Short mmCIF file of C-alpha atoms in Angstrom, two decimals:
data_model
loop_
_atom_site.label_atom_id
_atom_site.label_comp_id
_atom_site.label_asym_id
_atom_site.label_seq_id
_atom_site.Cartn_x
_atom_site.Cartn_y
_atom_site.Cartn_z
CA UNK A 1 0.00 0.00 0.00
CA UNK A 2 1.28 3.56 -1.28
CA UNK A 3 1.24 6.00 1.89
CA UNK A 4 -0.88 9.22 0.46
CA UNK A 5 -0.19 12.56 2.68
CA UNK A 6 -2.95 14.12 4.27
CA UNK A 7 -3.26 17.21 1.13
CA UNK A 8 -3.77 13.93 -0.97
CA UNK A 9 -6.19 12.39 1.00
CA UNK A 10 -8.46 12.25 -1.86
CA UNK A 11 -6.25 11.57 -4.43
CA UNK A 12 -7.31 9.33 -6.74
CA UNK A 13 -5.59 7.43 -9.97
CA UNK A 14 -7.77 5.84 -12.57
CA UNK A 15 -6.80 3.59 -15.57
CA UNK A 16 -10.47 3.98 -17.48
CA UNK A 17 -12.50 2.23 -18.75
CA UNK A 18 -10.93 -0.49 -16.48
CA UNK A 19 -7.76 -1.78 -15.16
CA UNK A 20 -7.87 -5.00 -16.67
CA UNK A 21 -7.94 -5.01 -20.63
CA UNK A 22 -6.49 -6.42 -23.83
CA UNK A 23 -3.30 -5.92 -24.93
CA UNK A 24 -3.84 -3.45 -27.81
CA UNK A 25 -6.46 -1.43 -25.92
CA UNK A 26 -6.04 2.18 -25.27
CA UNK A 27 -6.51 3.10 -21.34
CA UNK A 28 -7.24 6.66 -20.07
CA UNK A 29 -4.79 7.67 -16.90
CA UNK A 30 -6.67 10.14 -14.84
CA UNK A 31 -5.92 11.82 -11.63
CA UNK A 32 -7.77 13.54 -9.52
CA UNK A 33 -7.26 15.35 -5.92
CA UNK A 34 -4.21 17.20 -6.54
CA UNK A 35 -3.33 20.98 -5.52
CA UNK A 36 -4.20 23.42 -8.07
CA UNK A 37 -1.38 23.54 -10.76
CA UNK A 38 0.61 21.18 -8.55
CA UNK A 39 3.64 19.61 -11.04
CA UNK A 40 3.92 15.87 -10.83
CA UNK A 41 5.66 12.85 -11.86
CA UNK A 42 4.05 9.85 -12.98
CA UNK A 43 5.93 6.40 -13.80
CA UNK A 44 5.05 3.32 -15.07
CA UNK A 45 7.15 -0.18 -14.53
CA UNK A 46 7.04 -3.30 -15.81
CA UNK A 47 9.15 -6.65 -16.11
CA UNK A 48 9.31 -8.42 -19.00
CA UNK A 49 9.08 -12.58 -19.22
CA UNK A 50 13.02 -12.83 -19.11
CA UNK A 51 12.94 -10.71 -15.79
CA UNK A 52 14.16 -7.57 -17.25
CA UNK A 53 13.25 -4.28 -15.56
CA UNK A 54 11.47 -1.85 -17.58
CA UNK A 55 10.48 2.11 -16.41
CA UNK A 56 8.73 4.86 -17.99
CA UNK A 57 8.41 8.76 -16.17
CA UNK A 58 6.81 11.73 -17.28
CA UNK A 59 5.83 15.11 -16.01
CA UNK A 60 2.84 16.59 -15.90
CA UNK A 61 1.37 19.73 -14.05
CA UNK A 62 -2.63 19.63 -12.91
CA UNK A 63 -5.30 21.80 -13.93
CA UNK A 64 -7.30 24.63 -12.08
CA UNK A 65 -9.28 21.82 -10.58
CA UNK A 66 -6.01 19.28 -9.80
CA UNK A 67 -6.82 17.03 -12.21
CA UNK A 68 -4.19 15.42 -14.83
CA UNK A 69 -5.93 13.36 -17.67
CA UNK A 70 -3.02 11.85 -20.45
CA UNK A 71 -5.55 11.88 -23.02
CA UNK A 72 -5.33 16.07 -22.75
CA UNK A 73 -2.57 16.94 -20.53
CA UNK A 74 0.81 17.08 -22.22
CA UNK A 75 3.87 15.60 -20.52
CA UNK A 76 6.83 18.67 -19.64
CA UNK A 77 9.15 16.48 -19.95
CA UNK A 78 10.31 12.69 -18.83
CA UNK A 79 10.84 9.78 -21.23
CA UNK A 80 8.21 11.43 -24.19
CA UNK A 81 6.99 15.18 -24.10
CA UNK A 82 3.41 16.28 -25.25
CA UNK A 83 0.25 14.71 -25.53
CA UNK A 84 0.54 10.93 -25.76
CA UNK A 85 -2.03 9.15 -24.03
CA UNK A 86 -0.14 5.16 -23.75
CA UNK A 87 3.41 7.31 -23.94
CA UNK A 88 3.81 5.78 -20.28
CA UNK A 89 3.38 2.26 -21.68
CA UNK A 90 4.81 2.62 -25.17
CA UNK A 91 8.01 4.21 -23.66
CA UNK A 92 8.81 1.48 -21.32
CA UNK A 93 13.06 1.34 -21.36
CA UNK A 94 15.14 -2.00 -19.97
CA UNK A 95 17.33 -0.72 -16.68
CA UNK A 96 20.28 -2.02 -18.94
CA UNK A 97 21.12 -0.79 -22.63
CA UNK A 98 19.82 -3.07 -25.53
CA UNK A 99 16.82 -5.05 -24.17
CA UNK A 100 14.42 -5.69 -25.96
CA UNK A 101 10.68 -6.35 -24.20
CA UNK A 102 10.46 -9.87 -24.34
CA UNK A 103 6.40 -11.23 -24.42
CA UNK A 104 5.57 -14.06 -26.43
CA UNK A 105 3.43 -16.39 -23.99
CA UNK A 106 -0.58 -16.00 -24.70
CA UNK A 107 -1.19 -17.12 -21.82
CA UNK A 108 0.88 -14.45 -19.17
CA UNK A 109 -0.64 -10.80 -19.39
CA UNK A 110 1.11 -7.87 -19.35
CA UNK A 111 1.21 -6.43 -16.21
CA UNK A 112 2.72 -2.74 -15.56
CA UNK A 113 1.97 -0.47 -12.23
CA UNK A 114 1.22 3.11 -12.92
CA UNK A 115 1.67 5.27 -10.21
CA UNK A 116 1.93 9.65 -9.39
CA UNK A 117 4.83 11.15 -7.36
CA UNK A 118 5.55 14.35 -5.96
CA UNK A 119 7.78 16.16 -8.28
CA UNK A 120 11.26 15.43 -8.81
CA UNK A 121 13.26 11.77 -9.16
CA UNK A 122 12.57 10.58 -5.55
CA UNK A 123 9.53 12.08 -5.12
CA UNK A 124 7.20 10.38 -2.75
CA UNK A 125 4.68 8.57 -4.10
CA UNK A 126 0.85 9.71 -3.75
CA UNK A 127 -1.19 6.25 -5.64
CA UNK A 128 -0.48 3.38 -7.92
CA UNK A 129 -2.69 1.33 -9.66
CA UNK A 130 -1.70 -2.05 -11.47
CA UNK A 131 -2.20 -2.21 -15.04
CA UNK A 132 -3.42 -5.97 -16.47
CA UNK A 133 -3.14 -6.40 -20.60
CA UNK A 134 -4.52 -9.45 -21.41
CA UNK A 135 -3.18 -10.91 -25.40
CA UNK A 136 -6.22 -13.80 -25.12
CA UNK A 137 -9.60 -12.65 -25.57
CA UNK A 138 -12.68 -14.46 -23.77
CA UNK A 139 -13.23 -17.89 -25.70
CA UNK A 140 -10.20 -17.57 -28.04
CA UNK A 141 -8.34 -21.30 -27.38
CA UNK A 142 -5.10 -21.75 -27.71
CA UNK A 143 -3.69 -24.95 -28.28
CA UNK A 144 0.50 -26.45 -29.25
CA UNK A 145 0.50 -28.14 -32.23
CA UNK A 146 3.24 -30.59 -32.95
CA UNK A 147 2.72 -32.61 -36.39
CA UNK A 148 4.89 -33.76 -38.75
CA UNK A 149 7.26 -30.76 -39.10
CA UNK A 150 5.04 -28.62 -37.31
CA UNK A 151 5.99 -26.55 -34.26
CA UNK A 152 3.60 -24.05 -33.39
CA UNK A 153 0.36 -22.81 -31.47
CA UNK A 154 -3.18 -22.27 -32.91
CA UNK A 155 -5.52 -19.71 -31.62
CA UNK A 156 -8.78 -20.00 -32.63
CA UNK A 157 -12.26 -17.60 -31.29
CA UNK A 158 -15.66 -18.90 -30.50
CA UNK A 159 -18.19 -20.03 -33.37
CA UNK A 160 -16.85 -19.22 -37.06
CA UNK A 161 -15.99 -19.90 -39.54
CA UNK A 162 -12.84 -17.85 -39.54
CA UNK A 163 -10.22 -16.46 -42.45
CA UNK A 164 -7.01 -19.12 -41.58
CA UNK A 165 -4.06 -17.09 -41.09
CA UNK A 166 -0.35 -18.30 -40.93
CA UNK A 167 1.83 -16.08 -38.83
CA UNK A 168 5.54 -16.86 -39.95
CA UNK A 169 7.56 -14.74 -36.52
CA UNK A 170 11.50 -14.60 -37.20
CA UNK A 171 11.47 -16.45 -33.75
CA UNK A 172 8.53 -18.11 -31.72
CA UNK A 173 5.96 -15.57 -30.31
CA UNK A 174 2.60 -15.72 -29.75
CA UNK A 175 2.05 -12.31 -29.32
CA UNK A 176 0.65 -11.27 -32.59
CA UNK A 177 -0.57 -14.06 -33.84
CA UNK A 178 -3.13 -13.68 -30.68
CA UNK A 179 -3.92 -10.68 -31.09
CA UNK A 180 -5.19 -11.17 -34.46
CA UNK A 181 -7.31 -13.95 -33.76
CA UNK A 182 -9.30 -11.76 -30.88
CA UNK A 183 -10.44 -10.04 -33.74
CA UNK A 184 -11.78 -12.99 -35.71
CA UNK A 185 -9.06 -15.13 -37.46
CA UNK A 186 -7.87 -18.68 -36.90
CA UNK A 187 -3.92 -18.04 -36.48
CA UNK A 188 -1.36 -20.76 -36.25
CA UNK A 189 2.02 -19.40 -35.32
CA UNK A 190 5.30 -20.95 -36.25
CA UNK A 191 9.18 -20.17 -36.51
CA UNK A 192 11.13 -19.57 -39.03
CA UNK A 193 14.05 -19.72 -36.80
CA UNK A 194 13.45 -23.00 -34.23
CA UNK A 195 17.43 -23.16 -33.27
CA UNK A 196 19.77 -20.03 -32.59
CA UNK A 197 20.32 -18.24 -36.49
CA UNK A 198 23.50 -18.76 -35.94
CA UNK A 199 23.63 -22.52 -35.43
CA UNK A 200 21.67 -22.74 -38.81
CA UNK A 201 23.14 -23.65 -42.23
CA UNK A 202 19.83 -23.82 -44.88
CA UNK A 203 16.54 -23.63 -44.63
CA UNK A 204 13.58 -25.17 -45.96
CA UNK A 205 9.84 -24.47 -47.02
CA UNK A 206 8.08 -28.02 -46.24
CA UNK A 207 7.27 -27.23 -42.61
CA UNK A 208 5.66 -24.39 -43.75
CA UNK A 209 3.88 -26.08 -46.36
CA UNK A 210 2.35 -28.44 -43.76
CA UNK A 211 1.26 -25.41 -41.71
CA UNK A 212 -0.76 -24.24 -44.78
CA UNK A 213 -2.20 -27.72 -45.40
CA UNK A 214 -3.08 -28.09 -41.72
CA UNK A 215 -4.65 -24.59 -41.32
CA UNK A 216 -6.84 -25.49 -44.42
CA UNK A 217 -8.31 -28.78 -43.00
CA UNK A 218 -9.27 -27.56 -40.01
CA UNK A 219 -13.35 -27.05 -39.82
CA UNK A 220 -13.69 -23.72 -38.74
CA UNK A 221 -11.73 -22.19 -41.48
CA UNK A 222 -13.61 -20.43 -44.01
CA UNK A 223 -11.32 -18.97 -46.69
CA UNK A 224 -10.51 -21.13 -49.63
CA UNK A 225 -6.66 -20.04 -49.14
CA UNK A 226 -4.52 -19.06 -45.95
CA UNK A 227 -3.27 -15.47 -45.66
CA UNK A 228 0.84 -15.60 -44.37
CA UNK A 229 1.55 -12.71 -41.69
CA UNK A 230 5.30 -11.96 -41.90
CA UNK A 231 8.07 -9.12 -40.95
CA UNK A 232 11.73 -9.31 -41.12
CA UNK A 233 13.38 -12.33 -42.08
CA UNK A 234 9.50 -13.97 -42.23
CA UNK A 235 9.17 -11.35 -45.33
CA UNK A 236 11.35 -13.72 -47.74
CA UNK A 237 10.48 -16.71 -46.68
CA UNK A 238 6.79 -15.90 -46.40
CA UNK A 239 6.93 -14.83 -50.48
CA UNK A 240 8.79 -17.83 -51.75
CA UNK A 241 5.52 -19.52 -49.81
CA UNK A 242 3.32 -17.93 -51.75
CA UNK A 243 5.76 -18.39 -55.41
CA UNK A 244 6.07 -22.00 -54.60
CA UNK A 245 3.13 -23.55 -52.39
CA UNK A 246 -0.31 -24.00 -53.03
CA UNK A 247 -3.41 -21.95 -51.05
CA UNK A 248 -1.77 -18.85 -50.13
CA UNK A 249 -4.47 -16.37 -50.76
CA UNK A 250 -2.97 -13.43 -49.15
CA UNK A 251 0.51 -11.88 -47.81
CA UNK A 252 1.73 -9.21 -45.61
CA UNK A 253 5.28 -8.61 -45.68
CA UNK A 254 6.38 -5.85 -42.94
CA UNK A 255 10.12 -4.75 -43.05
CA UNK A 256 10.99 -7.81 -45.23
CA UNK A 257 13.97 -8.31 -48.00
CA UNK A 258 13.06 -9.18 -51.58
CA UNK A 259 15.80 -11.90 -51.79
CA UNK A 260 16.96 -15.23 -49.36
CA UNK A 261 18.66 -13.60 -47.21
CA UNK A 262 21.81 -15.23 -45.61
CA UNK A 263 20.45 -18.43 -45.79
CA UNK A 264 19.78 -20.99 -48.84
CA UNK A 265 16.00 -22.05 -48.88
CA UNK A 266 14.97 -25.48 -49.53
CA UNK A 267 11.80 -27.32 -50.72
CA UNK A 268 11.46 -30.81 -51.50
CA UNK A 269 14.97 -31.59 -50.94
CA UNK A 270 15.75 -28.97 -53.45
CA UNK A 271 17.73 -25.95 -53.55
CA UNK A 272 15.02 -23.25 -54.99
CA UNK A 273 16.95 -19.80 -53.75
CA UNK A 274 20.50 -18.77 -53.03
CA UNK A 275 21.60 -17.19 -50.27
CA UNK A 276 21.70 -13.21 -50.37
CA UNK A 277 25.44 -12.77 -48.99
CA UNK A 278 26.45 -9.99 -46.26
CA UNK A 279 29.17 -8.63 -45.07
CA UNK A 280 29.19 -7.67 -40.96
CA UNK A 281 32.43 -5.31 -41.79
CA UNK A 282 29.71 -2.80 -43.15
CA UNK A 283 28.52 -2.21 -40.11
CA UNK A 284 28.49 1.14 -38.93
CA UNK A 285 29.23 1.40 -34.68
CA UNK A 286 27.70 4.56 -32.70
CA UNK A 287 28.44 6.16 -29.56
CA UNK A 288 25.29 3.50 -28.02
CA UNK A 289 27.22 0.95 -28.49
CA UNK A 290 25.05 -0.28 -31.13
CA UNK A 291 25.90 -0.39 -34.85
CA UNK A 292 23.94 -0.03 -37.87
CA UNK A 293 23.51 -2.88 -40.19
CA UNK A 294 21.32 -1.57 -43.14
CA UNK A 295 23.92 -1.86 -46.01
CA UNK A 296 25.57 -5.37 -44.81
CA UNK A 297 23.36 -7.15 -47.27
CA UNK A 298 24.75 -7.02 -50.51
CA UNK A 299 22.66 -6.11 -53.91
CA UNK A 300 19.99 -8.47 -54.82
CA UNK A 301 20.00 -7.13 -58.38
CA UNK A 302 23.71 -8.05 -58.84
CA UNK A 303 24.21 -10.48 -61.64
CA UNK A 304 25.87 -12.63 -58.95
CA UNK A 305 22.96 -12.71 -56.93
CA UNK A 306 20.13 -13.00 -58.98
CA UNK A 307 19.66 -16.69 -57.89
CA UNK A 308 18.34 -15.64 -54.36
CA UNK A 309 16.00 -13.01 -55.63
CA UNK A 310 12.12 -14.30 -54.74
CA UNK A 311 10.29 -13.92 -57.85
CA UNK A 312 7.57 -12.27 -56.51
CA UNK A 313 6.52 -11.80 -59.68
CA UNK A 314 5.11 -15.32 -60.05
CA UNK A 315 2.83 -14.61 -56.51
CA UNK A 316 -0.84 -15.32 -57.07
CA UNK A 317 -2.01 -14.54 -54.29
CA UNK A 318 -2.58 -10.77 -52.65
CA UNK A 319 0.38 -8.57 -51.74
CA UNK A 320 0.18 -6.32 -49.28
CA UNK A 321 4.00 -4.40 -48.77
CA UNK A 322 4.63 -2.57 -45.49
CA UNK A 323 8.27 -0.68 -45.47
CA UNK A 324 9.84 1.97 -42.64
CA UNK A 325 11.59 5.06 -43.81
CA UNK A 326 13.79 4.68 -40.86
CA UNK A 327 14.74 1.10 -40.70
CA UNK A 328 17.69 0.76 -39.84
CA UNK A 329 18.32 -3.44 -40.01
CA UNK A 330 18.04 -3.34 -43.49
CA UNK A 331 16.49 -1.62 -46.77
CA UNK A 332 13.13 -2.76 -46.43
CA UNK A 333 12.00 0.35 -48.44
CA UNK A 334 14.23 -0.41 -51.76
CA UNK A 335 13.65 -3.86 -51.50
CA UNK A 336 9.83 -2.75 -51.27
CA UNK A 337 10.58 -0.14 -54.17
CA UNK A 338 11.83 -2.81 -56.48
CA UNK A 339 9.43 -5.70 -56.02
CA UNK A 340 6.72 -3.08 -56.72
CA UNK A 341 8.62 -2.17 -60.05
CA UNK A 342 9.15 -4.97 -61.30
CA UNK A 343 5.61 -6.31 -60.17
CA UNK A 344 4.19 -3.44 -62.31
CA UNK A 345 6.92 -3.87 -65.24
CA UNK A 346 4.99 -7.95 -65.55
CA UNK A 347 1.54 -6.25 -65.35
CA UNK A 348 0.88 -6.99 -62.34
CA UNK A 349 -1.82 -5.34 -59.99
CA UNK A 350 -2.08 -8.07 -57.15
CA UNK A 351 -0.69 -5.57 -54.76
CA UNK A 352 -0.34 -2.40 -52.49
CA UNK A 353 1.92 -0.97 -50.58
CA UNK A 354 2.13 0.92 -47.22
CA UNK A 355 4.98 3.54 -46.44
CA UNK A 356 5.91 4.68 -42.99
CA UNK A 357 8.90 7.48 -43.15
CA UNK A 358 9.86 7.69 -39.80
CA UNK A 359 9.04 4.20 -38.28
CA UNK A 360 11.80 1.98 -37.62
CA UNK A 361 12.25 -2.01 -38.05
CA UNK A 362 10.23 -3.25 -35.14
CA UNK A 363 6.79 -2.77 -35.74
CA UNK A 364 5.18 -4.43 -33.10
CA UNK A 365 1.65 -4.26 -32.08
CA UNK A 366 0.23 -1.27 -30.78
CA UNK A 367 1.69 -0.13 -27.56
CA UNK A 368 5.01 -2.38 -27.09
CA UNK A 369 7.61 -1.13 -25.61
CA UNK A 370 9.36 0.97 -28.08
CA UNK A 371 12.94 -0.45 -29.08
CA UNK A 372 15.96 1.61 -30.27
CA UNK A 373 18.49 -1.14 -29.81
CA UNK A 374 18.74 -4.79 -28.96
CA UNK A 375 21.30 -7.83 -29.52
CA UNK A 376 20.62 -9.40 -33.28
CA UNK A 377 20.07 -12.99 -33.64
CA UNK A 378 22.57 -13.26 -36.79
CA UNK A 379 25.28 -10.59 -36.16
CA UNK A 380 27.32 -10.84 -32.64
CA UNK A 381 26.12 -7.79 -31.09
CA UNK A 382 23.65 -5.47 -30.56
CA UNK A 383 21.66 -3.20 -33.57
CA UNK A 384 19.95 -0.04 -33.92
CA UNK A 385 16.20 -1.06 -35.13
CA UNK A 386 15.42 2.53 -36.30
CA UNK A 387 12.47 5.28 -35.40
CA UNK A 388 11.38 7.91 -34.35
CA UNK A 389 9.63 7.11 -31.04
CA UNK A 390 6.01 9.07 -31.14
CA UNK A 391 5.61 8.17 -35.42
CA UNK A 392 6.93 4.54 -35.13
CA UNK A 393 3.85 3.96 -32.31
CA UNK A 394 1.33 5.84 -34.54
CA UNK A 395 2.13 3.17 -37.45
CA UNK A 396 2.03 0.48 -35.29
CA UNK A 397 -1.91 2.23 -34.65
CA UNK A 398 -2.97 2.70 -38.39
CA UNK A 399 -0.72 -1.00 -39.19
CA UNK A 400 -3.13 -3.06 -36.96
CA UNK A 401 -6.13 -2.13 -38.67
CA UNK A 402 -4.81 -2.35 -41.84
CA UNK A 403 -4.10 -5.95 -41.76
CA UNK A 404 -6.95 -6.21 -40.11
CA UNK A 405 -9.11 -4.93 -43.46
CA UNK A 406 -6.41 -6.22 -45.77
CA UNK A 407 -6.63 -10.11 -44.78
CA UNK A 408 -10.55 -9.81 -43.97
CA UNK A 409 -11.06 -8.14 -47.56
CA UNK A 410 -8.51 -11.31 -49.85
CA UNK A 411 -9.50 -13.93 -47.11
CA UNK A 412 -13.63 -13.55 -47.57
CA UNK A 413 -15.13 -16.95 -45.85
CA UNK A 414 -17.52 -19.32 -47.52
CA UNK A 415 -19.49 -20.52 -44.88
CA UNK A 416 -20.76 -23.55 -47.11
CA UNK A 417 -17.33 -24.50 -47.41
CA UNK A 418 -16.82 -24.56 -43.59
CA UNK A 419 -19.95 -26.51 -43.14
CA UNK A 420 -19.23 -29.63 -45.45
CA UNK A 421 -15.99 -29.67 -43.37
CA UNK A 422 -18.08 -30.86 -40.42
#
């Protein structure tokens, strides 16, 4: 229990509508009972599932009435400045440099404790209230799948029948895939990436051929094909999917590259695409500590290359092309840029395309912790992801929904088609 002086006796610290919520809700901090004008410091804290520490402070000075609401009230100053209503959740920082917030269990919510201070660092503090984001919705299941070459969970909602989504994560998460099916999609998350990158020689397509084959059979799936969700190394393999493997209706490819890249890809004991070289002496170091890795990749164009290139001009399926201005892992935008010409240059119209100029490499859902820096599963040390703070969360915003409308528009269900399933 916080100890509230007697001036603060009424104090009182809301999260509205409610304390408990889903993840990618918006929450409205109030507080009310403060002096008149009275300057104040609120913080937020949270630890992540690998134990990490993560803290969040802003200023903010009360009204006439000694009331602060975030959804009006600009922060002075702190870890974001202005109006930013989630800024205390969204701007979350590890205790130690180049953490990244780790949550990829369903099944553990999101718990961060908001609280108000007198002003200044070690300012007393007046009220907390604990902060509960949920990623499951009410009668979404979640169950492991292990078959054949499958390693993965499904999440599926109530009733149905549902568009069947395959989210391809760089590395196992739940987290998205989730999130998406609380708003009406059967999702089945799997790796690219089951082992450390770096203990990996080749990879291969087949398990994720059996992912699209099992989301297909299952009964409460709708769609006549299987959209793939993918960002970052997911990108490539999740259009080679689509070039080479039957029922993928629709793609999203966030921050991807337009080639293999650094590792050969396989599919029926096959070699279908080369492996994009790079070179980790073109990294650039900073004063952080962390370097920049955007040009280490070498040209996919390159005469010598043109064997790992995806040709994402043979995709049937939808395209939907989401690239950061400010990525800093790789050139998501040129790769983006040159799929989208050379789409056009075979007639093609299957596609659109999505631009964010100041968002960086990590778009995660909507309020994550925000990421400048964190270690790199392929090079040996820690990256610069890219973004501007306040514009890379307000893509993350406008991104949700338009997967969202993109995979519910190219994944229409046939409910006749679920029923003779049963």
């Amino acid at each position: 229990q916080s100890f509230i002086p007697l001036y603060c006796a009424f104090l009182r610290l809301q999260l509205l509508p409610r304390a408990r919520c889903l993840f990618d809700e918006p929450i409205q901090v109030k507080v009310a009972g403060l002096k008149s004008y009275q300057v104040v410091t609120m913080k937020a804290r949270s630890t992540d599932e690998r134990w990490v520490l993560f803290n969040s402070s802003a200023v903010y000075r009360a009204d006439e009435s000694g009331e602060i609401d975030l959804n009006r009230d600009p922060s002075l100053s702190g870890s974001y400045v202005g109006v930013e209503p989630m800024g205390l959740l969204w701007s979350l920082s590890p205790e130690t440099l180049h953490k990244h917030f780790t949550k990829t269990k369903a099944l553990i919510p999101h718990v961060v404790k908001i609280s108000v201070h007198e002003e200044g660092e070690e300012g007393q503090m007046l009220a907390e209230v604990t902060n509960e984001r949920f990623l499951i919705a009410d009668g979404v299941s979640r169950v492991p799948v292990s078959e054949g070459n499958i390693n993965g969970v499904l999440f599926t909602p109530p009733e149905g029948p549902f568009p069947a989504v395959l989210d391809l994560c760089t590395v196992m998460s739940e987290t998205r895939a989730c999130l998406l099916a609380n708003k009406g999609f059967m999702v089945l998350t799997v790796a690219v990436f089951n082992d450390k990158p770096r203990d990996i020689k080749e990879l291969h397509l087949d398990p994720h051929q059996e992912a699209v084959d099992y989301l297909l059979k299952q009964p409460k799936v709708g769609s006549k094909g299987v959209g793939v969700l993918s960002r970052s190394k997911g990108g490539d393999v999740a259009l080679a999917l689509a070039v080479f493997v039957p029922g993928v209706e629709a793609i999203v490819w966030i921050n991807g590259c337009s080639a293999s890249s650094g590792f050969p890809l396989f599919y029926r004991k096959c070699r279908i695409l080369s492996p994009l070289p790079f070179d980790i002496s073109k990294a650039i170091p900073t004063e952080s500590g962390a370097s920049i890795i955007k040009h280490i990749l070498e040209n996919p164009l390159a005469e010598e290359n043109k064997g790992s290139l995806v040709h994402v001009q043979k995709v049937k399926g939808r395209l939907l092309f989401v690239a950061s201005g400010d990525d800093l892992n790789w050139d998501s935008k040129g790769y983006m840029d040159e799929m989208v010409e050379r789409l056009k240059r075979y007639g093609k119209n299957n596609f659109e395309s999505v631009y964010y100029p100041l968002a960086g490499h990590l778009l995660e859902p909507p309020y994550y912790p925000f990421c400048p820096s964190s270690l790199h599963g392929v090079v040996p040390f820690p990256i610069l992801w890219g973004g501007e703070p306040t514009a890379h969360i307000a893509a993350e915003e406008d991104l949700l929904e338009k997967i969202q409308e993109f995979l519910k528009t190219h994944l229409s269900c046939d409910l006749a088609k679920s029923t003779s399933k049963l």
